[in-house]
Short mmCIF file of N, CA and C in Angstrom, two decimals:
data_model
loop_
_atom_site.label_atom_id
_atom_site.label_comp_id
_atom_site.label_asym_id
_atom_site.label_seq_id
_atom_site.Cartn_x
_atom_site.Cartn_y
_atom_site.Cartn_z
N MET A 78 74.91 68.10 96.53
CA MET A 78 75.55 68.33 95.35
C MET A 78 76.75 67.20 95.35
N SER A 79 76.88 66.58 94.10
CA SER A 79 77.87 65.57 93.96
C SER A 79 79.24 66.16 93.86
N VAL A 80 80.18 65.33 94.06
CA VAL A 80 81.58 65.73 93.97
C VAL A 80 81.98 66.29 92.61
N VAL A 81 81.44 65.54 91.61
CA VAL A 81 81.77 65.98 90.25
C VAL A 81 81.10 67.44 90.04
N ALA A 82 79.92 67.62 90.36
CA ALA A 82 79.32 68.98 90.21
C ALA A 82 80.04 70.12 90.95
N ALA A 83 80.57 69.78 92.14
CA ALA A 83 81.34 70.66 92.88
C ALA A 83 82.60 70.96 92.22
N VAL A 84 83.30 69.97 91.79
CA VAL A 84 84.61 70.15 91.09
C VAL A 84 84.44 70.94 89.84
N LEU A 85 83.51 70.63 89.07
CA LEU A 85 83.15 71.37 87.74
C LEU A 85 82.75 72.85 88.10
N SER A 86 82.03 73.02 89.07
CA SER A 86 81.66 74.37 89.53
C SER A 86 82.78 75.21 89.92
N VAL A 87 83.73 74.66 90.69
CA VAL A 87 84.97 75.38 91.09
C VAL A 87 85.85 75.67 89.77
N VAL A 88 85.95 74.70 88.91
CA VAL A 88 86.73 74.93 87.66
C VAL A 88 86.20 76.03 86.86
N VAL A 89 84.86 75.89 86.58
CA VAL A 89 84.19 76.90 85.60
C VAL A 89 84.09 78.30 86.26
N GLY A 90 83.84 78.26 87.70
CA GLY A 90 83.69 79.55 88.39
C GLY A 90 85.10 80.24 88.42
N ALA A 91 86.06 79.58 88.66
CA ALA A 91 87.45 80.20 88.72
C ALA A 91 87.83 80.63 87.42
N LEU A 92 87.53 79.85 86.28
CA LEU A 92 87.93 80.18 84.97
C LEU A 92 87.27 81.59 84.53
N PHE A 93 85.99 81.69 84.82
CA PHE A 93 85.35 82.89 84.38
C PHE A 93 85.70 84.11 85.28
N VAL A 94 85.93 83.91 86.49
CA VAL A 94 86.37 85.01 87.42
C VAL A 94 87.66 85.56 86.86
N VAL A 95 88.64 84.68 86.40
CA VAL A 95 89.85 85.02 86.00
C VAL A 95 89.77 85.76 84.49
N THR A 96 89.00 85.09 83.62
CA THR A 96 88.92 85.71 82.24
C THR A 96 88.18 86.94 82.25
N GLY A 97 87.15 87.04 83.07
CA GLY A 97 86.37 88.30 83.22
C GLY A 97 87.26 89.38 83.86
N GLY A 98 87.97 88.94 84.89
CA GLY A 98 88.78 89.93 85.51
C GLY A 98 89.85 90.58 84.61
N VAL A 99 90.42 89.73 83.75
CA VAL A 99 91.40 90.15 82.86
C VAL A 99 90.76 91.27 81.82
N LYS A 100 89.57 91.10 81.41
CA LYS A 100 88.99 92.11 80.74
C LYS A 100 88.59 93.42 81.42
N VAL A 101 88.08 93.19 82.65
CA VAL A 101 87.84 94.34 83.55
C VAL A 101 89.07 95.22 83.71
N ILE A 102 90.15 94.60 84.12
CA ILE A 102 91.35 95.36 84.36
C ILE A 102 92.06 95.82 83.06
N GLY A 103 91.71 95.30 82.00
CA GLY A 103 92.19 95.72 80.75
C GLY A 103 93.70 95.33 80.41
N LEU A 104 94.07 94.11 80.72
CA LEU A 104 95.48 93.64 80.45
C LEU A 104 95.62 93.78 78.97
N ARG A 105 96.82 94.05 78.53
CA ARG A 105 97.25 94.34 77.14
C ARG A 105 96.73 93.25 76.23
N GLN A 106 97.06 92.00 76.57
CA GLN A 106 96.62 90.84 75.73
C GLN A 106 95.13 90.87 75.54
N SER A 107 94.30 91.11 76.62
CA SER A 107 92.88 91.19 76.52
C SER A 107 92.47 92.16 75.61
N LEU A 108 93.15 93.34 75.58
CA LEU A 108 92.72 94.41 74.70
C LEU A 108 92.99 94.19 73.20
N ALA A 109 94.02 93.40 72.96
CA ALA A 109 94.35 92.89 71.73
C ALA A 109 93.24 91.96 71.24
N VAL A 110 92.71 91.18 72.01
CA VAL A 110 91.58 90.23 71.57
C VAL A 110 90.41 91.03 71.25
N ARG A 111 90.11 92.07 72.14
CA ARG A 111 88.98 92.95 71.95
C ARG A 111 89.19 93.55 70.60
N ASP A 112 90.32 94.16 70.25
CA ASP A 112 90.51 94.85 69.01
C ASP A 112 90.37 93.83 67.86
N HIS A 113 90.92 92.62 68.04
CA HIS A 113 90.74 91.54 67.05
C HIS A 113 89.26 91.32 66.72
N PHE A 114 88.47 91.20 67.67
CA PHE A 114 87.05 90.99 67.46
C PHE A 114 86.31 92.25 66.99
N GLY A 115 86.96 93.48 67.03
CA GLY A 115 86.38 94.74 66.50
C GLY A 115 85.23 95.27 67.57
N MET A 116 85.48 94.89 68.93
CA MET A 116 84.51 95.28 69.78
C MET A 116 84.86 96.76 70.32
N ALA A 117 83.82 97.45 70.47
CA ALA A 117 83.90 98.88 71.10
C ALA A 117 84.52 98.72 72.48
N SER A 118 85.32 99.68 72.84
CA SER A 118 86.02 99.59 74.17
C SER A 118 85.02 99.74 75.43
N GLY A 119 83.79 100.27 75.09
CA GLY A 119 82.74 100.34 76.13
C GLY A 119 82.05 99.04 76.29
N VAL A 120 82.28 98.10 75.48
CA VAL A 120 81.53 96.75 75.53
C VAL A 120 82.43 95.83 76.34
N TRP A 121 83.68 95.88 76.11
CA TRP A 121 84.61 94.84 76.69
C TRP A 121 84.64 94.68 78.13
N ARG A 122 84.61 95.77 78.87
CA ARG A 122 84.70 95.67 80.33
C ARG A 122 83.38 95.22 80.82
N PRO A 123 82.22 95.68 80.43
CA PRO A 123 80.91 95.10 80.85
C PRO A 123 80.91 93.44 80.63
N VAL A 124 81.38 93.05 79.50
CA VAL A 124 81.40 91.60 79.13
C VAL A 124 82.21 90.87 80.25
N GLY A 125 83.42 91.52 80.51
CA GLY A 125 84.37 90.97 81.58
C GLY A 125 83.64 90.93 82.91
N LEU A 126 82.88 92.03 83.23
CA LEU A 126 82.19 92.06 84.51
C LEU A 126 81.08 90.97 84.54
N LEU A 127 80.25 90.71 83.43
CA LEU A 127 79.34 89.70 83.45
C LEU A 127 80.10 88.33 83.48
N GLU A 128 81.16 88.06 82.91
CA GLU A 128 81.91 86.90 83.10
C GLU A 128 82.33 86.59 84.62
N SER A 129 82.84 87.67 85.28
CA SER A 129 83.25 87.56 86.63
C SER A 129 82.14 87.20 87.57
N VAL A 130 80.96 88.09 87.33
CA VAL A 130 79.91 87.84 88.20
C VAL A 130 79.26 86.58 87.96
N GLY A 131 79.25 86.06 86.66
CA GLY A 131 78.88 84.66 86.44
C GLY A 131 79.63 83.57 87.01
N GLY A 132 80.94 83.80 87.10
CA GLY A 132 81.87 82.90 87.76
C GLY A 132 81.68 82.86 89.23
N ILE A 133 81.43 84.01 89.82
CA ILE A 133 81.16 83.99 91.20
C ILE A 133 79.78 83.42 91.57
N GLY A 134 78.85 83.57 90.66
CA GLY A 134 77.55 82.87 90.82
C GLY A 134 77.59 81.37 90.69
N VAL A 135 78.47 80.89 89.86
CA VAL A 135 78.77 79.41 89.73
C VAL A 135 79.40 78.89 91.04
N LEU A 136 80.29 79.65 91.60
CA LEU A 136 80.90 79.23 92.94
C LEU A 136 79.91 79.18 94.00
N LEU A 137 79.10 80.28 94.06
CA LEU A 137 78.08 80.35 95.12
C LEU A 137 77.01 79.24 94.83
N GLY A 138 76.91 78.83 93.57
CA GLY A 138 76.00 77.76 93.31
C GLY A 138 76.28 76.53 93.91
N THR A 139 77.45 76.34 94.48
CA THR A 139 77.69 75.09 95.21
C THR A 139 76.98 74.99 96.40
N LYS A 140 76.44 76.14 96.88
CA LYS A 140 75.56 76.14 98.05
C LYS A 140 74.12 76.48 97.78
N VAL A 141 73.92 77.24 96.73
CA VAL A 141 72.56 77.63 96.24
C VAL A 141 72.43 77.30 94.91
N THR A 142 71.88 76.09 94.68
CA THR A 142 71.79 75.52 93.30
C THR A 142 71.09 76.38 92.31
N PHE A 143 70.08 77.07 92.65
CA PHE A 143 69.38 77.86 91.65
C PHE A 143 70.25 79.00 91.23
N LEU A 144 71.06 79.66 92.11
CA LEU A 144 71.98 80.67 91.67
C LEU A 144 73.00 80.19 90.76
N GLY A 145 73.49 78.92 90.99
CA GLY A 145 74.42 78.38 90.08
C GLY A 145 73.88 78.12 88.67
N LEU A 146 72.73 77.53 88.64
CA LEU A 146 72.07 77.31 87.35
C LEU A 146 71.75 78.59 86.65
N LEU A 147 71.40 79.64 87.31
CA LEU A 147 71.13 81.02 86.70
C LEU A 147 72.44 81.62 86.17
N ALA A 148 73.63 81.39 86.90
CA ALA A 148 74.87 81.80 86.43
C ALA A 148 75.22 81.03 85.23
N LEU A 149 75.20 79.71 85.21
CA LEU A 149 75.60 78.96 84.10
C LEU A 149 74.72 79.17 82.87
N SER A 150 73.45 79.56 83.05
CA SER A 150 72.68 79.94 81.88
C SER A 150 73.29 81.26 81.20
N GLY A 151 73.61 82.13 82.02
CA GLY A 151 74.19 83.35 81.56
C GLY A 151 75.62 83.15 80.88
N LEU A 152 76.37 82.28 81.45
CA LEU A 152 77.60 81.98 80.91
C LEU A 152 77.51 81.20 79.59
N THR A 153 76.50 80.37 79.46
CA THR A 153 76.16 79.71 78.15
C THR A 153 75.90 80.74 77.09
N LEU A 154 75.15 81.80 77.37
CA LEU A 154 74.85 82.84 76.51
C LEU A 154 76.15 83.63 76.05
N LEU A 155 76.86 83.91 77.05
CA LEU A 155 78.29 84.64 76.78
C LEU A 155 79.21 83.72 75.91
N MET A 156 79.14 82.45 76.05
CA MET A 156 80.00 81.57 75.29
C MET A 156 79.57 81.42 73.92
N LEU A 157 78.15 81.51 73.75
CA LEU A 157 77.68 81.46 72.36
C LEU A 157 77.95 82.75 71.54
N GLY A 158 77.98 83.89 72.33
CA GLY A 158 78.50 85.14 71.73
C GLY A 158 79.89 85.03 71.39
N ALA A 159 80.70 84.40 72.24
CA ALA A 159 82.16 84.31 72.04
C ALA A 159 82.34 83.50 70.69
N ILE A 160 81.63 82.40 70.60
CA ILE A 160 81.83 81.56 69.41
C ILE A 160 81.27 82.26 68.17
N ALA A 161 80.21 83.04 68.25
CA ALA A 161 79.75 83.88 67.04
C ALA A 161 80.70 84.82 66.65
N SER A 162 81.44 85.42 67.69
CA SER A 162 82.53 86.37 67.39
C SER A 162 83.68 85.77 66.73
N ARG A 163 84.01 84.49 67.05
CA ARG A 163 85.04 83.87 66.44
C ARG A 163 84.75 83.61 64.93
N PHE A 164 83.39 83.17 64.60
CA PHE A 164 83.08 82.88 63.36
C PHE A 164 83.07 84.18 62.49
N ARG A 165 82.59 85.36 63.12
CA ARG A 165 82.65 86.64 62.47
C ARG A 165 83.94 87.10 61.93
N VAL A 166 84.95 86.87 62.75
CA VAL A 166 86.33 87.31 62.35
C VAL A 166 87.14 86.17 61.64
N HIS A 167 86.43 85.06 61.42
CA HIS A 167 87.13 83.98 60.69
C HIS A 167 88.45 83.42 61.41
N ASP A 168 88.22 83.23 62.77
CA ASP A 168 89.37 82.80 63.46
C ASP A 168 89.66 81.25 63.04
N PRO A 169 90.86 80.74 63.30
CA PRO A 169 91.20 79.38 63.02
C PRO A 169 90.37 78.49 63.80
N ALA A 170 90.32 77.22 63.39
CA ALA A 170 89.52 76.24 64.04
C ALA A 170 89.91 75.95 65.40
N HIS A 171 91.25 75.96 65.69
CA HIS A 171 91.70 75.55 67.14
C HIS A 171 91.27 76.64 68.04
N LEU A 172 91.13 77.90 67.71
CA LEU A 172 90.67 78.92 68.63
C LEU A 172 89.08 78.66 68.84
N LEU A 173 88.37 78.36 67.83
CA LEU A 173 86.97 78.15 67.99
C LEU A 173 86.76 76.84 68.76
N LEU A 174 87.55 75.89 68.70
CA LEU A 174 87.52 74.64 69.46
C LEU A 174 87.76 74.89 70.99
N VAL A 175 88.50 75.90 71.29
CA VAL A 175 88.74 76.25 72.73
C VAL A 175 87.35 76.79 73.35
N ASP A 176 86.77 77.74 72.57
CA ASP A 176 85.47 78.29 73.05
C ASP A 176 84.43 77.17 73.07
N VAL A 177 84.27 76.36 72.08
CA VAL A 177 83.36 75.25 72.08
C VAL A 177 83.58 74.25 73.27
N THR A 178 84.76 74.02 73.60
CA THR A 178 85.13 73.22 74.80
C THR A 178 84.71 73.93 76.09
N VAL A 179 84.98 75.17 76.16
CA VAL A 179 84.50 75.90 77.40
C VAL A 179 82.98 75.95 77.51
N LEU A 180 82.31 76.07 76.32
CA LEU A 180 80.87 75.99 76.35
C LEU A 180 80.35 74.64 76.83
N ALA A 181 81.09 73.61 76.33
CA ALA A 181 80.72 72.24 76.75
C ALA A 181 80.83 72.03 78.20
N LEU A 182 81.98 72.57 78.78
CA LEU A 182 82.26 72.55 80.17
C LEU A 182 81.10 73.16 80.97
N VAL A 183 80.76 74.34 80.51
CA VAL A 183 79.58 75.00 81.22
C VAL A 183 78.26 74.23 81.19
N VAL A 184 77.94 73.60 80.01
CA VAL A 184 76.81 72.91 79.92
C VAL A 184 76.94 71.65 80.70
N ALA A 185 78.03 71.00 80.76
CA ALA A 185 78.27 69.72 81.53
C ALA A 185 77.97 70.15 83.06
N THR A 186 78.57 71.27 83.52
CA THR A 186 78.29 71.73 84.90
C THR A 186 76.99 71.91 85.15
N ALA A 187 76.25 72.57 84.29
CA ALA A 187 74.74 72.70 84.46
C ALA A 187 74.07 71.36 84.58
N ALA A 188 74.46 70.41 83.83
CA ALA A 188 73.77 69.10 83.70
C ALA A 188 74.06 68.34 85.11
N THR A 189 75.28 68.55 85.64
CA THR A 189 75.48 67.82 86.95
C THR A 189 74.71 68.52 88.08
N HIS A 190 74.47 69.86 87.93
CA HIS A 190 73.55 70.54 88.89
C HIS A 190 72.14 70.04 88.85
N LEU A 191 71.82 69.79 87.68
CA LEU A 191 70.31 69.30 87.46
C LEU A 191 70.16 67.84 87.86
N ALA A 192 71.24 67.12 87.63
CA ALA A 192 71.18 65.67 88.06
C ALA A 192 71.32 65.33 89.51
N GLY A 193 71.99 66.38 90.23
CA GLY A 193 72.22 66.17 91.60
C GLY A 193 71.17 66.48 92.56
#
């Protein structure tokens, strides 16, 4: 694995472990985002769990490439869902841009795994 792939994997993995963990433990700011999106409370924690597990998978993917690619595929789907949610509630462009940037980071990480 290249240094770039390893660094991207650590960044993406840590990002999703944290963002997912925030949803799982139900921090107030996270619950406000959930409510803004109009998501049912029973959906938010499982989404957070998927994010955290995906982040862990990306981190483990530094040693087991297939696992990292599988996790990155799942995180790509989660980010597409996040972007769709932003469109649905008509969020401002700068918030949409954040999610698009994270999606690009996930895809770039997958590309470095495939290239390496």
